[in-house]
One Martini backbone bead per residue (centre of mass of N, CA, C, O) as a GRO file, in nm:
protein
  260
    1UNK     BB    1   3.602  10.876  13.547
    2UNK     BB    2   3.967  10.830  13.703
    3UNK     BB    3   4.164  10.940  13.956
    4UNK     BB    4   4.499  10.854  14.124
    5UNK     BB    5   4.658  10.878  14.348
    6UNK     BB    6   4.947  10.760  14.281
    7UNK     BB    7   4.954  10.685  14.005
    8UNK     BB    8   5.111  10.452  13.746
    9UNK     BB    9   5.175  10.388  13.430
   10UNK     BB   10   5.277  10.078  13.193
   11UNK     BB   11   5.359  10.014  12.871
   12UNK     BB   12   5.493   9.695  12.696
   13UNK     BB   13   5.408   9.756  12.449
   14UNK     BB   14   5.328   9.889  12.115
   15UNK     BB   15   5.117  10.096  12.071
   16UNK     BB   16   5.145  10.074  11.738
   17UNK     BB   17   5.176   9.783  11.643
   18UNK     BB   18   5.446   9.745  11.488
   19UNK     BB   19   5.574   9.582  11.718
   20UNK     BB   20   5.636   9.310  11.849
   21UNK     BB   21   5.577   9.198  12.225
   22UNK     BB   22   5.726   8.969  12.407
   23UNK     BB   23   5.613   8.862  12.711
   24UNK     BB   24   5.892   8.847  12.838
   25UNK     BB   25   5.971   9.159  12.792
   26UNK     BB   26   5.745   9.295  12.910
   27UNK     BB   27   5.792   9.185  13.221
   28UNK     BB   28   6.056   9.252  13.254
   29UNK     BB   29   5.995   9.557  13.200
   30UNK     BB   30   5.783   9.580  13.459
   31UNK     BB   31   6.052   9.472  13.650
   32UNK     BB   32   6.234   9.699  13.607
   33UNK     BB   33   6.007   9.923  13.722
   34UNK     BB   34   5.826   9.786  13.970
   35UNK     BB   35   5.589   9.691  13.979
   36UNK     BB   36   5.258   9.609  14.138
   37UNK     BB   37   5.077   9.548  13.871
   38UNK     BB   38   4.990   9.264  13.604
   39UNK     BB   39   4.800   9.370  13.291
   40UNK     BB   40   4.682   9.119  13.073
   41UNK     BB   41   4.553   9.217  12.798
   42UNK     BB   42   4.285   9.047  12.574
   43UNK     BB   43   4.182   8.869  12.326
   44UNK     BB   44   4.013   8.555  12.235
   45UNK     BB   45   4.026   8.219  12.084
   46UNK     BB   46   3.881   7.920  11.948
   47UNK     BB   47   3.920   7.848  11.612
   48UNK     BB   48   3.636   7.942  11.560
   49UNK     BB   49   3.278   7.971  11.509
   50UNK     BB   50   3.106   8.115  11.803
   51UNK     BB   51   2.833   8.122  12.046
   52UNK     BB   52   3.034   8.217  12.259
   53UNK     BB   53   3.184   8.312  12.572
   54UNK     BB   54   3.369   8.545  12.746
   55UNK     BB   55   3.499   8.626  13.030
   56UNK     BB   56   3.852   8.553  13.137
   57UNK     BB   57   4.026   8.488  13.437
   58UNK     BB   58   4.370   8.498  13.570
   59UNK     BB   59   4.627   8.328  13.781
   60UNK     BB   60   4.876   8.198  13.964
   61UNK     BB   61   4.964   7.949  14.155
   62UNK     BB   62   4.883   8.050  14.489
   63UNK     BB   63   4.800   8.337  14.444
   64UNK     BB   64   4.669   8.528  14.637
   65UNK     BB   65   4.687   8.833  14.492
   66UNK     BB   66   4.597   8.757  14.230
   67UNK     BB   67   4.313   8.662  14.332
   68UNK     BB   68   4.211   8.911  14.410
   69UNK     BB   69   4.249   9.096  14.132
   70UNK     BB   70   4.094   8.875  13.968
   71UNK     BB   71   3.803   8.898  14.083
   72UNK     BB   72   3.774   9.201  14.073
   73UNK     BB   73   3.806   9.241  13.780
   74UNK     BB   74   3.578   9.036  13.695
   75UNK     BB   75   3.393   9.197  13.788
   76UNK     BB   76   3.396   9.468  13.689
   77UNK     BB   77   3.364   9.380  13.381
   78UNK     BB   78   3.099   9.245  13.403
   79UNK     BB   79   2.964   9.491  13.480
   80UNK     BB   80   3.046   9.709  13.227
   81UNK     BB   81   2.967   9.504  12.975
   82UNK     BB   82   2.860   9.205  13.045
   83UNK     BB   83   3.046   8.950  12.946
   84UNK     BB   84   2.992   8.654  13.063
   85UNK     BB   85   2.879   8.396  12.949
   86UNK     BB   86   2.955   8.027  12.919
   87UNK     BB   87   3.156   7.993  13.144
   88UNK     BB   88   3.267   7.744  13.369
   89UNK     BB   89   3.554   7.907  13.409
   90UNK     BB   90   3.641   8.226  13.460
   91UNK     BB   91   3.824   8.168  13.742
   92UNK     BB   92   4.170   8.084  13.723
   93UNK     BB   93   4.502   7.877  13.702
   94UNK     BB   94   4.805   7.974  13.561
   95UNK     BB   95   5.162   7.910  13.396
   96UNK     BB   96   5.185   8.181  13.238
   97UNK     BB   97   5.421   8.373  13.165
   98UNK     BB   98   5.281   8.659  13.286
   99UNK     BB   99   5.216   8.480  13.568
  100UNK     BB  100   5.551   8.387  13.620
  101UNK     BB  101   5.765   8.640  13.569
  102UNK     BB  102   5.688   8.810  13.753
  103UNK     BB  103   5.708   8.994  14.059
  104UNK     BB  104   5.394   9.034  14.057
  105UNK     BB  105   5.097   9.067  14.063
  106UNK     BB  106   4.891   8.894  13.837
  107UNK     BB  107   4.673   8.924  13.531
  108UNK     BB  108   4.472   8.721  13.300
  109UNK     BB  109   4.288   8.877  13.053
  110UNK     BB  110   3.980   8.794  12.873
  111UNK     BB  111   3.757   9.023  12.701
  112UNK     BB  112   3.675   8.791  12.478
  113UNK     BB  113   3.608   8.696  12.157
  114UNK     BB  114   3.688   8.701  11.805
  115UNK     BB  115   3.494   8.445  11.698
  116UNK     BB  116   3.253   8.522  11.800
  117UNK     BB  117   2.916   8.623  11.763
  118UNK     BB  118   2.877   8.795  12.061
  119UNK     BB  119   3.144   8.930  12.085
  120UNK     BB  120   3.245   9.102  11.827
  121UNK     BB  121   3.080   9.330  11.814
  122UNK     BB  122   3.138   9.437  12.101
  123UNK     BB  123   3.473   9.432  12.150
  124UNK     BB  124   3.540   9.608  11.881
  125UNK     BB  125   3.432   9.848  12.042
  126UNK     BB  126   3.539  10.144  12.235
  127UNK     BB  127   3.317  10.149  12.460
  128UNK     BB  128   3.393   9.882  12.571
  129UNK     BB  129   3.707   9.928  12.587
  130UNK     BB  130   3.664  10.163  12.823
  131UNK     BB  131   3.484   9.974  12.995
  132UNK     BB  132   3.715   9.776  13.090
  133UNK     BB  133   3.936   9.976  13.164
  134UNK     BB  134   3.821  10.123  13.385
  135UNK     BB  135   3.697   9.870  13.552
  136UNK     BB  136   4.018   9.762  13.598
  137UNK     BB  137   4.128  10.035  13.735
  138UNK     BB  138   3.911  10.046  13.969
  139UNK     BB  139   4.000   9.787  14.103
  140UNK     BB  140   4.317   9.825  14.138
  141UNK     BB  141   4.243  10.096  14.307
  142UNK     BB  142   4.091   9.920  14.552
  143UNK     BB  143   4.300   9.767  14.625
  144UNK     BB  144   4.536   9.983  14.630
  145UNK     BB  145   4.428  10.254  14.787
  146UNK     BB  146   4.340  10.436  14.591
  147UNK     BB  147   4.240  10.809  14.544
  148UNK     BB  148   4.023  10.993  14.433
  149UNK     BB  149   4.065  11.279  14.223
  150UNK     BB  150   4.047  11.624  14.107
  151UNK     BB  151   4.051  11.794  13.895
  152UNK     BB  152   4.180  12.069  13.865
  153UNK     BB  153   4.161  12.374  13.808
  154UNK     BB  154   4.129  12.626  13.583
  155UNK     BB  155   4.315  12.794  13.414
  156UNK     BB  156   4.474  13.128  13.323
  157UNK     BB  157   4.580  13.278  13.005
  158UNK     BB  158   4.509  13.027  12.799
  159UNK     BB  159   4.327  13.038  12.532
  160UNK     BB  160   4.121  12.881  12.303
  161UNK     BB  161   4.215  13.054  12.085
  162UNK     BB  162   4.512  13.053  12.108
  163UNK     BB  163   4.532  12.733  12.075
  164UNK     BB  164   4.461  12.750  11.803
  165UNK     BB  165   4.653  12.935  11.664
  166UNK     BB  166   4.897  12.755  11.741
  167UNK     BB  167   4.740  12.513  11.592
  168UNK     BB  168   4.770  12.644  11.304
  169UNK     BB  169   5.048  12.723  11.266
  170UNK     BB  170   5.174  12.423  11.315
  171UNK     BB  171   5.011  12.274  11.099
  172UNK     BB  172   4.932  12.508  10.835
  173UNK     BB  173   4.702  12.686  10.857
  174UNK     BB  174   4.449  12.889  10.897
  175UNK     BB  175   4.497  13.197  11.105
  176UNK     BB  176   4.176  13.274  11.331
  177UNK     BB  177   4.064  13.059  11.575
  178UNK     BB  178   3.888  12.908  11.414
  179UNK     BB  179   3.772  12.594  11.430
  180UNK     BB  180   3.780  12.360  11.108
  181UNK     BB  181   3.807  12.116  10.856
  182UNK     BB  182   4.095  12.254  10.787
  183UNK     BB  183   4.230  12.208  11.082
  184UNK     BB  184   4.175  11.908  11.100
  185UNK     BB  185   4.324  11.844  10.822
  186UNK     BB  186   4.608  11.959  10.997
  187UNK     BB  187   4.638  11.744  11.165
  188UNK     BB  188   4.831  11.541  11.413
  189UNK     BB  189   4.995  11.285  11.551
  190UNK     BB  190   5.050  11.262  11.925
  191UNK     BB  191   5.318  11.118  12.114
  192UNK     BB  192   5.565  10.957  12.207
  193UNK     BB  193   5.579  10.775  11.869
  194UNK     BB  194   5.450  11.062  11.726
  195UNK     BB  195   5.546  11.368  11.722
  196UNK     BB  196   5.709  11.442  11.984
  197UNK     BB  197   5.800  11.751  11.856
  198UNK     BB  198   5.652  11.885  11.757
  199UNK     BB  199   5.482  12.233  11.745
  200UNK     BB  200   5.204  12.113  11.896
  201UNK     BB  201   5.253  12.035  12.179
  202UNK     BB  202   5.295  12.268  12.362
  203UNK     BB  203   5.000  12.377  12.317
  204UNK     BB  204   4.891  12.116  12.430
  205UNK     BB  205   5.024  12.155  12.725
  206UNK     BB  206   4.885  12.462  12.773
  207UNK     BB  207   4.575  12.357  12.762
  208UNK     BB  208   4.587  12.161  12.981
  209UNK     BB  209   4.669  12.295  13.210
  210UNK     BB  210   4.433  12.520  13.155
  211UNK     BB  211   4.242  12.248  13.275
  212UNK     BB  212   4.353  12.142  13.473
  213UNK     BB  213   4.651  11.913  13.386
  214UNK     BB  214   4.927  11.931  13.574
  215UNK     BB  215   5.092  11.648  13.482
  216UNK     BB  216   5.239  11.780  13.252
  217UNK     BB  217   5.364  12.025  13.267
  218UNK     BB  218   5.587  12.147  13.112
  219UNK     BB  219   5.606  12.345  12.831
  220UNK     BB  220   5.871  12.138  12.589
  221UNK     BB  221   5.769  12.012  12.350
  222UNK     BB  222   5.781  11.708  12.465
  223UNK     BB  223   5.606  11.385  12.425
  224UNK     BB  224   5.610  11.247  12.747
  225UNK     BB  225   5.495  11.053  12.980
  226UNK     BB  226   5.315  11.276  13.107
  227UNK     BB  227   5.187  11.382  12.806
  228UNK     BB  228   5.031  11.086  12.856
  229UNK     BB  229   4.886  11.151  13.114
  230UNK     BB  230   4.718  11.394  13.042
  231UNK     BB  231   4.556  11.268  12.794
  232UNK     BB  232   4.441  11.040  12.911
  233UNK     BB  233   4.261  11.201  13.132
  234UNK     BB  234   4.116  11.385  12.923
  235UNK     BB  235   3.985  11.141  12.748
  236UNK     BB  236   3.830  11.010  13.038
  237UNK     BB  237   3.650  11.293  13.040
  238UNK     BB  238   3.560  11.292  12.722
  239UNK     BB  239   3.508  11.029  12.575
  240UNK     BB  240   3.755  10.903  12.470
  241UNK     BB  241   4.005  10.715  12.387
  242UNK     BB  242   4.267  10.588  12.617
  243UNK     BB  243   4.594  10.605  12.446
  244UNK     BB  244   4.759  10.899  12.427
  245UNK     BB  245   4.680  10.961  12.118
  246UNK     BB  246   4.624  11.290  11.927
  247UNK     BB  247   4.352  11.250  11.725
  248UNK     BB  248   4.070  11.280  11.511
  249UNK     BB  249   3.936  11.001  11.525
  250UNK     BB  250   3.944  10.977  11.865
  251UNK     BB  251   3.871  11.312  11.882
  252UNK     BB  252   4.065  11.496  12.073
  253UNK     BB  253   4.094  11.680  11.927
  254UNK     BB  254   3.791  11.800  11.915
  255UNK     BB  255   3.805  11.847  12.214
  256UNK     BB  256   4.030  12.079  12.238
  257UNK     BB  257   3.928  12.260  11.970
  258UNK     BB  258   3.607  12.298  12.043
  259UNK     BB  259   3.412  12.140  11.877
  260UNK     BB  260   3.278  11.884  12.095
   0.00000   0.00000   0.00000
């Protein structure tokens, strides 16, 4: 797991999946935010099944940052996934949307083939994907010169018993202190687009906190950018996916509430 000081990430997708955003509007949005560096990340389609493939990485024709950041990238993710494939050219120069439309060095990463029968199996697990996310953000955190630091001390005053009670009340379980299948079967999804008000959000900021995760900030009960940034620190210090959204499945619950 990786923290850099000065660091701000900003998603242009829709998290939920449930909404396509097309590559010129997430770029606008890249772009009206001010990005310093902008990372279009995919897996490939040959339209056939075959057994090549391998990570390929592009940057726009004559950007000279973003080839360096492009070659970067490719080497992080090479060494962190191992999936080099049998590409002629791994890495190219193209005028994608995505870094033809940037206002900043941009970045198109093609991490896998979703049809090779070589790629397809790695590609799709979790492992996979924080490995080649994490190797892609230390790359361009070592290219923009951020230091890495550690997380805040623990804080006291909110213990981990406080916080189950408080989040087995929030979510209507039988309030004991102690985490169990009854309690985990009763909580919810939380992130910026789901239960963003939720009851147990507080909780979890409060909890964040006492973690020394200080990002979190104010426990306002509403979670907003903040509190995606601190649950993301959260997810990649516990190895659990790093999505910002508090689920059973990704475990986050589950690390929280220290069943595992």
């Amino acid at each position: 797991a990786r923290q850099y000081a000065g660091l701000e990430l900003l998603r242009t997708d829709d998290p939920t999946g449930e909404t396509f955003i097309d590559i010129p509007d997430r770029v606008a949005k890249a772009n009206a935010w001010g990005a310093d560096v902008y990372i279009d990340m995919h897996h490939d389609a040959a339209g056939k099944v075959f057994s090549g493939g391998g990570v390929t990485a592009f940057c726009y024709p004559g950007s000279v940052a973003g080839r360096k950041y492009r070659d970067a990238i490719y080497s992080a993710v090479i060494a962190a996934g191992g999936l080099k494939g049998n590409r002629s050219q791994p890495l190219q120069e193209k005028a994608f949307d995505s870094l033809r439309l940037s206002n900043m060095p941009a970045v198109l990463v093609e991490y896998g083939f979703m049809d090779s029968s070589v790629d397809a199996p790695i590609i799709m697990t979790d492992d996979y994907a924080q490995k080649v996310g994490t190797a892609t953000m230390a790359a361009v955190a070592e290219l923009a010169g951020l230091e890495q630091q550690a997380a805040a001390p623990a804080q006291s005053g909110y213990s981990l018993e406080q916080f189950i009670r408080e989040v087995q009340s929030a979510c209507g379980a039988d309030v004991d202190g102690i985490a169990g299948p009854e309690t985990i079967s009763k909580t919810v999804t939380l992130s910026e687009s789901k239960n963003r008000t939720h009851a147990a959000v507080a909780a979890v900021q409060k909890r964040l906190a006492a973690l020394g995760y200080s990002q979190v900030g104010e426990a306002d009960g509403i979670a907003g950018v903040m509190f995606t940034t601190a649950v993301v620190a959260f997810q990649e210090n516990n190895r659990c996916w790093a999505d910002g959204e508090i689920t059973a499945r990704n475990k986050t619950w589950r690390k929280l509430l220290g069943m595992e």
